[in-house]
């Protein structure tokens, strides 16, 4: 009997123990899931921390900017030095701008030969080139036009070749264009910083574009005849005034000039009354 009593007591105490264990486990789970609240910070401390961060960020930005500026200034200085030490020489032209028979210092209207050879540059506008090329075909009587460009002037020449045929009074079947590309070696003179050292020369390649526009067969007999006529007229005009001046000088009588004495040299007689 006493054994049965103990068992009953144990059985009655087991559920209470179970409840206690469950409650303890629940409290542990709650404690594990709950996060400890952060300590309260004063607004002054937060502002001070933000100010410190801003100051540090500004310092870093200034340091980066100074380093970048120094790098850029050093690069600019090195490029300026290279530019100052390097002198670009004039490139070789495919054909002379002015023929040898004509003076280069005279006006372009006086040039009779070589008008159909044009070197294209960026300095001259497209409208001026269009008028000049049109006059080569219509006024001068040429049937072929040679144009050349180099480097940055190539787009200018390409635009000129596209815009020139529509303004010419010729059918499109008679206008023939041929385009050739190439390259030319250009020389640069490198001047050393030390005067004792010798001057060095370096070569670099530049692209070229040559355009030939022909009308029909490209016969230039009319242009050659016109050039000869213009040359004859110019020779006559040069000889005419020179001969007339010589004749006038021989026909006119020579003028005799008498020098009058000055008043200081003249002797005045005194008249006594």
mmCIF file of C-alpha atoms in Angstrom:
data_model
loop_
_atom_site.group_PDB
_atom_site.id
_atom_site.type_symbol
_atom_site.label_atom_id
_atom_site.label_comp_id
_atom_site.label_asym_id
_atom_site.label_seq_id
_atom_site.Cartn_x
_atom_site.Cartn_y
_atom_site.Cartn_z
ATOM 1 C CA UNK A 1 0.000 0.000 0.000
ATOM 2 C CA UNK A 2 2.631 2.513 0.772
ATOM 3 C CA UNK A 3 4.081 1.873 -2.598
ATOM 4 C CA UNK A 4 0.790 2.766 -4.285
ATOM 5 C CA UNK A 5 0.659 6.010 -2.377
ATOM 6 C CA UNK A 6 4.085 6.967 -3.497
ATOM 7 C CA UNK A 7 3.219 6.228 -7.087
ATOM 8 C CA UNK A 8 0.097 8.372 -6.852
ATOM 9 C CA UNK A 9 2.046 11.164 -5.365
ATOM 10 C CA UNK A 10 4.643 10.885 -8.055
ATOM 11 C CA UNK A 11 2.000 10.805 -10.748
ATOM 12 C CA UNK A 12 0.351 13.831 -9.258
ATOM 13 C CA UNK A 13 3.680 15.695 -9.119
ATOM 14 C CA UNK A 14 4.739 14.841 -12.669
ATOM 15 C CA UNK A 15 2.307 17.217 -14.419
ATOM 16 C CA UNK A 16 3.369 20.055 -12.174
ATOM 17 C CA UNK A 17 6.993 19.360 -13.053
ATOM 18 C CA UNK A 18 6.098 19.274 -16.736
ATOM 19 C CA UNK A 19 4.342 22.621 -16.491
ATOM 20 C CA UNK A 20 7.360 24.108 -14.774
ATOM 21 C CA UNK A 21 9.703 22.757 -17.458
ATOM 22 C CA UNK A 22 7.526 24.125 -20.263
ATOM 23 C CA UNK A 23 7.335 27.510 -18.574
ATOM 24 C CA UNK A 24 11.101 27.557 -18.118
ATOM 25 C CA UNK A 25 11.704 26.640 -21.751
ATOM 26 C CA UNK A 26 9.282 29.372 -22.899
ATOM 27 C CA UNK A 27 11.070 31.987 -20.841
ATOM 28 C CA UNK A 28 14.407 30.885 -22.297
ATOM 29 C CA UNK A 29 13.038 31.167 -25.819
ATOM 30 C CA UNK A 30 11.690 34.624 -25.060
ATOM 31 C CA UNK A 31 14.997 35.711 -23.630
ATOM 32 C CA UNK A 32 16.860 34.369 -26.655
ATOM 33 C CA UNK A 33 14.561 36.083 -29.173
ATOM 34 C CA UNK A 34 14.389 39.423 -27.433
ATOM 35 C CA UNK A 35 17.154 41.943 -28.248
ATOM 36 C CA UNK A 36 18.660 44.151 -25.656
ATOM 37 C CA UNK A 37 17.757 47.781 -26.251
ATOM 38 C CA UNK A 38 20.600 50.072 -27.281
ATOM 39 C CA UNK A 39 21.743 52.583 -24.730
ATOM 40 C CA UNK A 40 20.317 56.046 -25.131
ATOM 41 C CA UNK A 41 22.672 58.509 -26.856
ATOM 42 C CA UNK A 42 22.528 62.221 -26.467
ATOM 43 C CA UNK A 43 21.789 64.369 -29.537
ATOM 44 C CA UNK A 44 25.039 66.257 -28.998
ATOM 45 C CA UNK A 45 27.068 63.077 -29.275
ATOM 46 C CA UNK A 46 25.294 62.151 -32.514
ATOM 47 C CA UNK A 47 25.891 65.599 -34.009
ATOM 48 C CA UNK A 48 29.548 65.509 -33.038
ATOM 49 C CA UNK A 49 29.971 62.115 -34.688
ATOM 50 C CA UNK A 50 28.274 63.352 -37.872
ATOM 51 C CA UNK A 51 30.479 66.443 -37.961
ATOM 52 C CA UNK A 52 33.587 64.322 -37.549
ATOM 53 C CA UNK A 53 32.514 62.099 -40.431
ATOM 54 C CA UNK A 54 31.827 65.099 -42.678
ATOM 55 C CA UNK A 55 35.210 66.612 -41.872
ATOM 56 C CA UNK A 56 36.997 63.347 -42.608
ATOM 57 C CA UNK A 57 35.096 62.987 -45.904
ATOM 58 C CA UNK A 58 36.014 66.554 -46.899
ATOM 59 C CA UNK A 59 39.663 65.946 -46.106
ATOM 60 C CA UNK A 60 39.690 62.782 -48.209
ATOM 61 C CA UNK A 61 37.985 64.585 -51.100
ATOM 62 C CA UNK A 62 40.468 67.464 -50.917
ATOM 63 C CA UNK A 63 43.399 65.068 -50.863
ATOM 64 C CA UNK A 64 42.037 63.189 -53.883
ATOM 65 C CA UNK A 65 41.380 66.436 -55.746
ATOM 66 C CA UNK A 66 44.871 67.724 -55.016
ATOM 67 C CA UNK A 67 46.427 64.473 -56.232
ATOM 68 C CA UNK A 68 44.330 64.546 -59.408
ATOM 69 C CA UNK A 69 45.177 68.208 -60.007
ATOM 70 C CA UNK A 70 48.857 67.499 -59.527
ATOM 71 C CA UNK A 71 48.663 64.588 -61.953
ATOM 72 C CA UNK A 72 46.790 66.718 -64.511
ATOM 73 C CA UNK A 73 49.191 69.636 -64.149
ATOM 74 C CA UNK A 74 52.183 67.341 -64.542
ATOM 75 C CA UNK A 75 50.629 65.813 -67.664
ATOM 76 C CA UNK A 76 49.839 69.254 -69.084
ATOM 77 C CA UNK A 77 53.365 70.449 -68.367
ATOM 78 C CA UNK A 78 54.871 67.371 -69.998
ATOM 79 C CA UNK A 79 52.635 67.777 -73.056
ATOM 80 C CA UNK A 80 53.524 71.486 -73.300
ATOM 81 C CA UNK A 81 57.198 70.625 -73.084
ATOM 82 C CA UNK A 82 56.810 68.011 -75.807
ATOM 83 C CA UNK A 83 54.939 70.498 -77.993
ATOM 84 C CA UNK A 84 57.493 73.224 -77.441
ATOM 85 C CA UNK A 85 60.384 70.866 -78.140
ATOM 86 C CA UNK A 86 58.756 69.406 -81.264
ATOM 87 C CA UNK A 87 58.473 71.492 -84.441
ATOM 88 C CA UNK A 88 56.392 70.181 -87.309
ATOM 89 C CA UNK A 89 58.021 70.587 -90.705
ATOM 90 C CA UNK A 90 56.056 71.357 -93.853
ATOM 91 C CA UNK A 91 54.893 68.171 -95.593
ATOM 92 C CA UNK A 92 55.688 67.336 -99.190
ATOM 93 C CA UNK A 93 52.919 68.450 -101.551
ATOM 94 C CA UNK A 94 51.695 66.174 -104.350
ATOM 95 C CA UNK A 95 51.994 69.067 -106.808
ATOM 96 C CA UNK A 96 53.149 72.688 -106.456
ATOM 97 C CA UNK A 97 50.516 75.219 -105.520
ATOM 98 C CA UNK A 98 51.906 77.645 -108.095
ATOM 99 C CA UNK A 99 53.684 76.533 -111.303
ATOM 100 C CA UNK A 100 57.313 77.472 -111.789
ATOM 101 C CA UNK A 101 56.502 79.786 -114.693
ATOM 102 C CA UNK A 102 54.348 82.050 -112.500
ATOM 103 C CA UNK A 103 55.427 84.218 -109.584
ATOM 104 C CA UNK A 104 54.099 82.959 -106.267
ATOM 105 C CA UNK A 105 53.755 86.454 -104.768
ATOM 106 C CA UNK A 106 51.438 87.762 -107.482
ATOM 107 C CA UNK A 107 47.631 87.647 -107.383
ATOM 108 C CA UNK A 108 45.825 84.431 -108.222
ATOM 109 C CA UNK A 109 43.967 86.094 -111.107
ATOM 110 C CA UNK A 110 47.308 86.517 -112.898
ATOM 111 C CA UNK A 111 47.989 82.768 -112.798
ATOM 112 C CA UNK A 112 47.267 81.136 -116.138
ATOM 113 C CA UNK A 113 48.725 77.658 -115.676
ATOM 114 C CA UNK A 114 48.071 75.051 -113.019
ATOM 115 C CA UNK A 115 44.606 76.265 -112.058
ATOM 116 C CA UNK A 116 43.221 72.731 -112.219
ATOM 117 C CA UNK A 117 45.566 71.534 -109.423
ATOM 118 C CA UNK A 118 44.184 72.470 -106.003
ATOM 119 C CA UNK A 119 45.451 71.607 -102.516
ATOM 120 C CA UNK A 120 42.528 71.563 -100.090
ATOM 121 C CA UNK A 121 42.939 73.087 -96.625
ATOM 122 C CA UNK A 122 40.570 73.651 -93.711
ATOM 123 C CA UNK A 123 41.194 77.401 -93.669
ATOM 124 C CA UNK A 124 39.304 78.014 -96.927
ATOM 125 C CA UNK A 125 35.528 77.665 -96.824
ATOM 126 C CA UNK A 126 33.527 75.251 -98.952
ATOM 127 C CA UNK A 127 31.773 78.001 -100.936
ATOM 128 C CA UNK A 128 35.082 79.500 -102.072
ATOM 129 C CA UNK A 129 36.269 76.097 -103.300
ATOM 130 C CA UNK A 130 32.994 75.510 -105.154
ATOM 131 C CA UNK A 131 33.270 78.826 -107.015
ATOM 132 C CA UNK A 132 36.916 78.212 -107.810
ATOM 133 C CA UNK A 133 36.316 74.696 -109.164
ATOM 134 C CA UNK A 134 33.339 75.855 -111.215
ATOM 135 C CA UNK A 135 35.415 78.630 -112.798
ATOM 136 C CA UNK A 136 38.139 76.093 -113.645
ATOM 137 C CA UNK A 137 35.663 74.153 -115.787
ATOM 138 C CA UNK A 138 33.632 77.013 -117.253
ATOM 139 C CA UNK A 139 35.930 80.055 -117.559
ATOM 140 C CA UNK A 140 39.351 78.435 -117.919
ATOM 141 C CA UNK A 141 38.115 75.582 -120.133
ATOM 142 C CA UNK A 142 39.747 72.683 -118.274
ATOM 143 C CA UNK A 143 38.203 69.216 -118.487
ATOM 144 C CA UNK A 144 40.067 67.622 -115.573
ATOM 145 C CA UNK A 145 40.410 68.779 -111.989
ATOM 146 C CA UNK A 146 42.979 67.404 -109.541
ATOM 147 C CA UNK A 147 42.372 67.901 -105.825
ATOM 148 C CA UNK A 148 44.393 66.651 -102.875
ATOM 149 C CA UNK A 149 43.949 66.759 -99.101
ATOM 150 C CA UNK A 150 45.870 65.446 -96.126
ATOM 151 C CA UNK A 151 45.028 64.701 -92.515
ATOM 152 C CA UNK A 152 42.169 66.726 -91.063
ATOM 153 C CA UNK A 153 41.286 68.280 -94.456
ATOM 154 C CA UNK A 154 40.086 64.924 -95.874
ATOM 155 C CA UNK A 155 36.438 65.383 -94.729
ATOM 156 C CA UNK A 156 36.463 68.836 -96.344
ATOM 157 C CA UNK A 157 37.555 67.319 -99.660
ATOM 158 C CA UNK A 158 34.992 64.508 -99.404
ATOM 159 C CA UNK A 159 32.202 67.052 -98.929
ATOM 160 C CA UNK A 160 33.529 69.076 -101.868
ATOM 161 C CA UNK A 161 33.545 66.070 -104.220
ATOM 162 C CA UNK A 162 29.923 65.302 -103.341
ATOM 163 C CA UNK A 163 28.630 68.875 -103.701
ATOM 164 C CA UNK A 164 30.547 69.887 -106.858
ATOM 165 C CA UNK A 165 28.927 67.726 -109.638
ATOM 166 C CA UNK A 166 25.333 68.953 -109.045
ATOM 167 C CA UNK A 167 26.285 72.614 -109.623
ATOM 168 C CA UNK A 168 28.116 71.941 -112.908
ATOM 169 C CA UNK A 169 26.136 72.440 -116.180
ATOM 170 C CA UNK A 170 27.042 68.986 -117.459
ATOM 171 C CA UNK A 171 24.995 65.767 -117.574
ATOM 172 C CA UNK A 172 25.825 63.320 -114.788
ATOM 173 C CA UNK A 173 26.929 60.689 -117.323
ATOM 174 C CA UNK A 174 29.857 62.872 -118.452
ATOM 175 C CA UNK A 175 31.156 63.669 -114.970
ATOM 176 C CA UNK A 176 33.582 60.968 -113.797
ATOM 177 C CA UNK A 177 35.289 60.991 -110.396
ATOM 178 C CA UNK A 178 38.160 58.796 -109.259
ATOM 179 C CA UNK A 179 39.252 58.655 -105.613
ATOM 180 C CA UNK A 180 42.567 57.278 -104.354
ATOM 181 C CA UNK A 181 43.802 57.027 -100.780
ATOM 182 C CA UNK A 182 47.353 56.836 -99.516
ATOM 183 C CA UNK A 183 49.776 57.860 -96.810
ATOM 184 C CA UNK A 184 52.735 60.220 -96.615
ATOM 185 C CA UNK A 185 55.649 60.335 -94.191
ATOM 186 C CA UNK A 186 55.927 63.642 -92.362
ATOM 187 C CA UNK A 187 59.062 64.764 -90.523
ATOM 188 C CA UNK A 188 59.195 66.498 -87.141
ATOM 189 C CA UNK A 189 62.153 68.341 -85.699
ATOM 190 C CA UNK A 190 62.785 67.496 -82.040
ATOM 191 C CA UNK A 191 64.803 70.193 -80.284
ATOM 192 C CA UNK A 192 66.609 68.941 -77.146
ATOM 193 C CA UNK A 193 66.617 70.894 -73.901
ATOM 194 C CA UNK A 194 70.402 70.911 -73.788
ATOM 195 C CA UNK A 195 71.976 73.141 -76.412
ATOM 196 C CA UNK A 196 75.001 70.864 -76.707
ATOM 197 C CA UNK A 197 72.927 67.956 -78.011
ATOM 198 C CA UNK A 198 72.101 67.578 -81.697
ATOM 199 C CA UNK A 199 68.643 68.109 -83.173
ATOM 200 C CA UNK A 200 66.773 64.872 -83.800
ATOM 201 C CA UNK A 201 64.246 64.147 -86.555
ATOM 202 C CA UNK A 202 61.250 61.851 -86.212
ATOM 203 C CA UNK A 203 58.862 60.568 -88.872
ATOM 204 C CA UNK A 204 55.145 59.949 -88.681
ATOM 205 C CA UNK A 205 52.572 58.917 -91.289
ATOM 206 C CA UNK A 206 49.544 60.937 -92.338
ATOM 207 C CA UNK A 207 46.688 59.788 -94.533
ATOM 208 C CA UNK A 208 46.027 61.461 -97.906
ATOM 209 C CA UNK A 209 43.110 61.622 -100.325
ATOM 210 C CA UNK A 210 43.396 62.450 -104.044
ATOM 211 C CA UNK A 211 40.344 63.157 -106.209
ATOM 212 C CA UNK A 212 40.315 63.564 -110.004
ATOM 213 C CA UNK A 213 37.146 64.840 -111.695
ATOM 214 C CA UNK A 214 36.960 64.436 -115.475
ATOM 215 C CA UNK A 215 34.330 65.733 -117.842
ATOM 216 C CA UNK A 216 33.952 63.514 -120.895
ATOM 217 C CA UNK A 217 37.303 62.285 -122.189
ATOM 218 C CA UNK A 218 39.244 64.883 -120.231
ATOM 219 C CA UNK A 219 40.676 66.612 -123.328
ATOM 220 C CA UNK A 220 42.359 69.900 -122.374
ATOM 221 C CA UNK A 221 43.116 71.407 -125.793
ATOM 222 C CA UNK A 222 40.691 74.272 -125.243
ATOM 223 C CA UNK A 223 42.292 75.126 -121.934
ATOM 224 C CA UNK A 224 45.805 75.061 -123.447
ATOM 225 C CA UNK A 225 44.742 77.354 -126.294
ATOM 226 C CA UNK A 226 43.086 79.744 -123.878
ATOM 227 C CA UNK A 227 46.203 79.862 -121.721
ATOM 228 C CA UNK A 228 48.345 80.690 -124.758
ATOM 229 C CA UNK A 229 46.003 83.520 -125.753
ATOM 230 C CA UNK A 230 46.111 84.977 -122.262
ATOM 231 C CA UNK A 231 49.905 84.821 -122.221
ATOM 232 C CA UNK A 232 50.123 86.621 -125.582
ATOM 233 C CA UNK A 233 47.812 89.377 -124.381
ATOM 234 C CA UNK A 234 49.860 89.826 -121.245
ATOM 235 C CA UNK A 235 53.077 90.120 -123.256
ATOM 236 C CA UNK A 236 51.530 92.746 -125.548
ATOM 237 C CA UNK A 237 50.280 94.754 -122.598
ATOM 238 C CA UNK A 238 53.743 94.689 -121.042
ATOM 239 C CA UNK A 239 55.505 95.772 -124.236
ATOM 240 C CA UNK A 240 53.004 98.518 -125.182
ATOM 241 C CA UNK A 241 53.447 101.052 -122.377
ATOM 242 C CA UNK A 242 57.219 100.595 -122.306
ATOM 243 C CA UNK A 243 57.543 101.458 -126.028
ATOM 244 C CA UNK A 244 55.182 104.433 -125.734
ATOM 245 C CA UNK A 245 57.123 105.782 -122.787
ATOM 246 C CA UNK A 246 60.384 105.591 -124.694
ATOM 247 C CA UNK A 247 58.909 107.457 -127.693
ATOM 248 C CA UNK A 248 57.478 110.169 -125.488
ATOM 249 C CA UNK A 249 60.805 110.656 -123.750
ATOM 250 C CA UNK A 250 62.631 111.121 -127.085
ATOM 251 C CA UNK A 251 60.020 113.484 -128.619
ATOM 252 C CA UNK A 252 59.798 115.901 -125.706
ATOM 253 C CA UNK A 253 62.460 118.675 -125.569
ATOM 254 C CA UNK A 254 64.754 118.706 -122.614
ATOM 255 C CA UNK A 255 63.881 121.219 -119.944
ATOM 256 C CA UNK A 256 66.604 123.633 -118.795
ATOM 257 C CA UNK A 257 66.521 124.499 -115.111
ATOM 258 C CA UNK A 258 68.377 127.598 -113.822
ATOM 259 C CA UNK A 259 69.293 127.877 -110.190
ATOM 260 C CA UNK A 260 68.586 131.261 -108.634
ATOM 261 C CA UNK A 261 71.059 132.660 -106.077
ATOM 262 C CA UNK A 262 69.954 133.001 -102.504
ATOM 263 C CA UNK A 263 69.338 136.385 -100.920
ATOM 264 C CA UNK A 264 72.288 136.066 -98.563
ATOM 265 C CA UNK A 265 74.681 135.660 -101.466
ATOM 266 C CA UNK A 266 73.330 138.669 -103.409
ATOM 267 C CA UNK A 267 75.152 142.021 -102.930
ATOM 268 C CA UNK A 268 72.803 144.939 -102.385
ATOM 269 C CA UNK A 269 74.165 148.411 -103.310
ATOM 270 C CA UNK A 270 73.538 151.124 -100.771
ATOM 271 C CA UNK A 271 71.869 154.229 -102.119
ATOM 272 C CA UNK A 272 72.635 157.474 -100.222
ATOM 273 C CA UNK A 273 70.304 160.425 -100.693
#
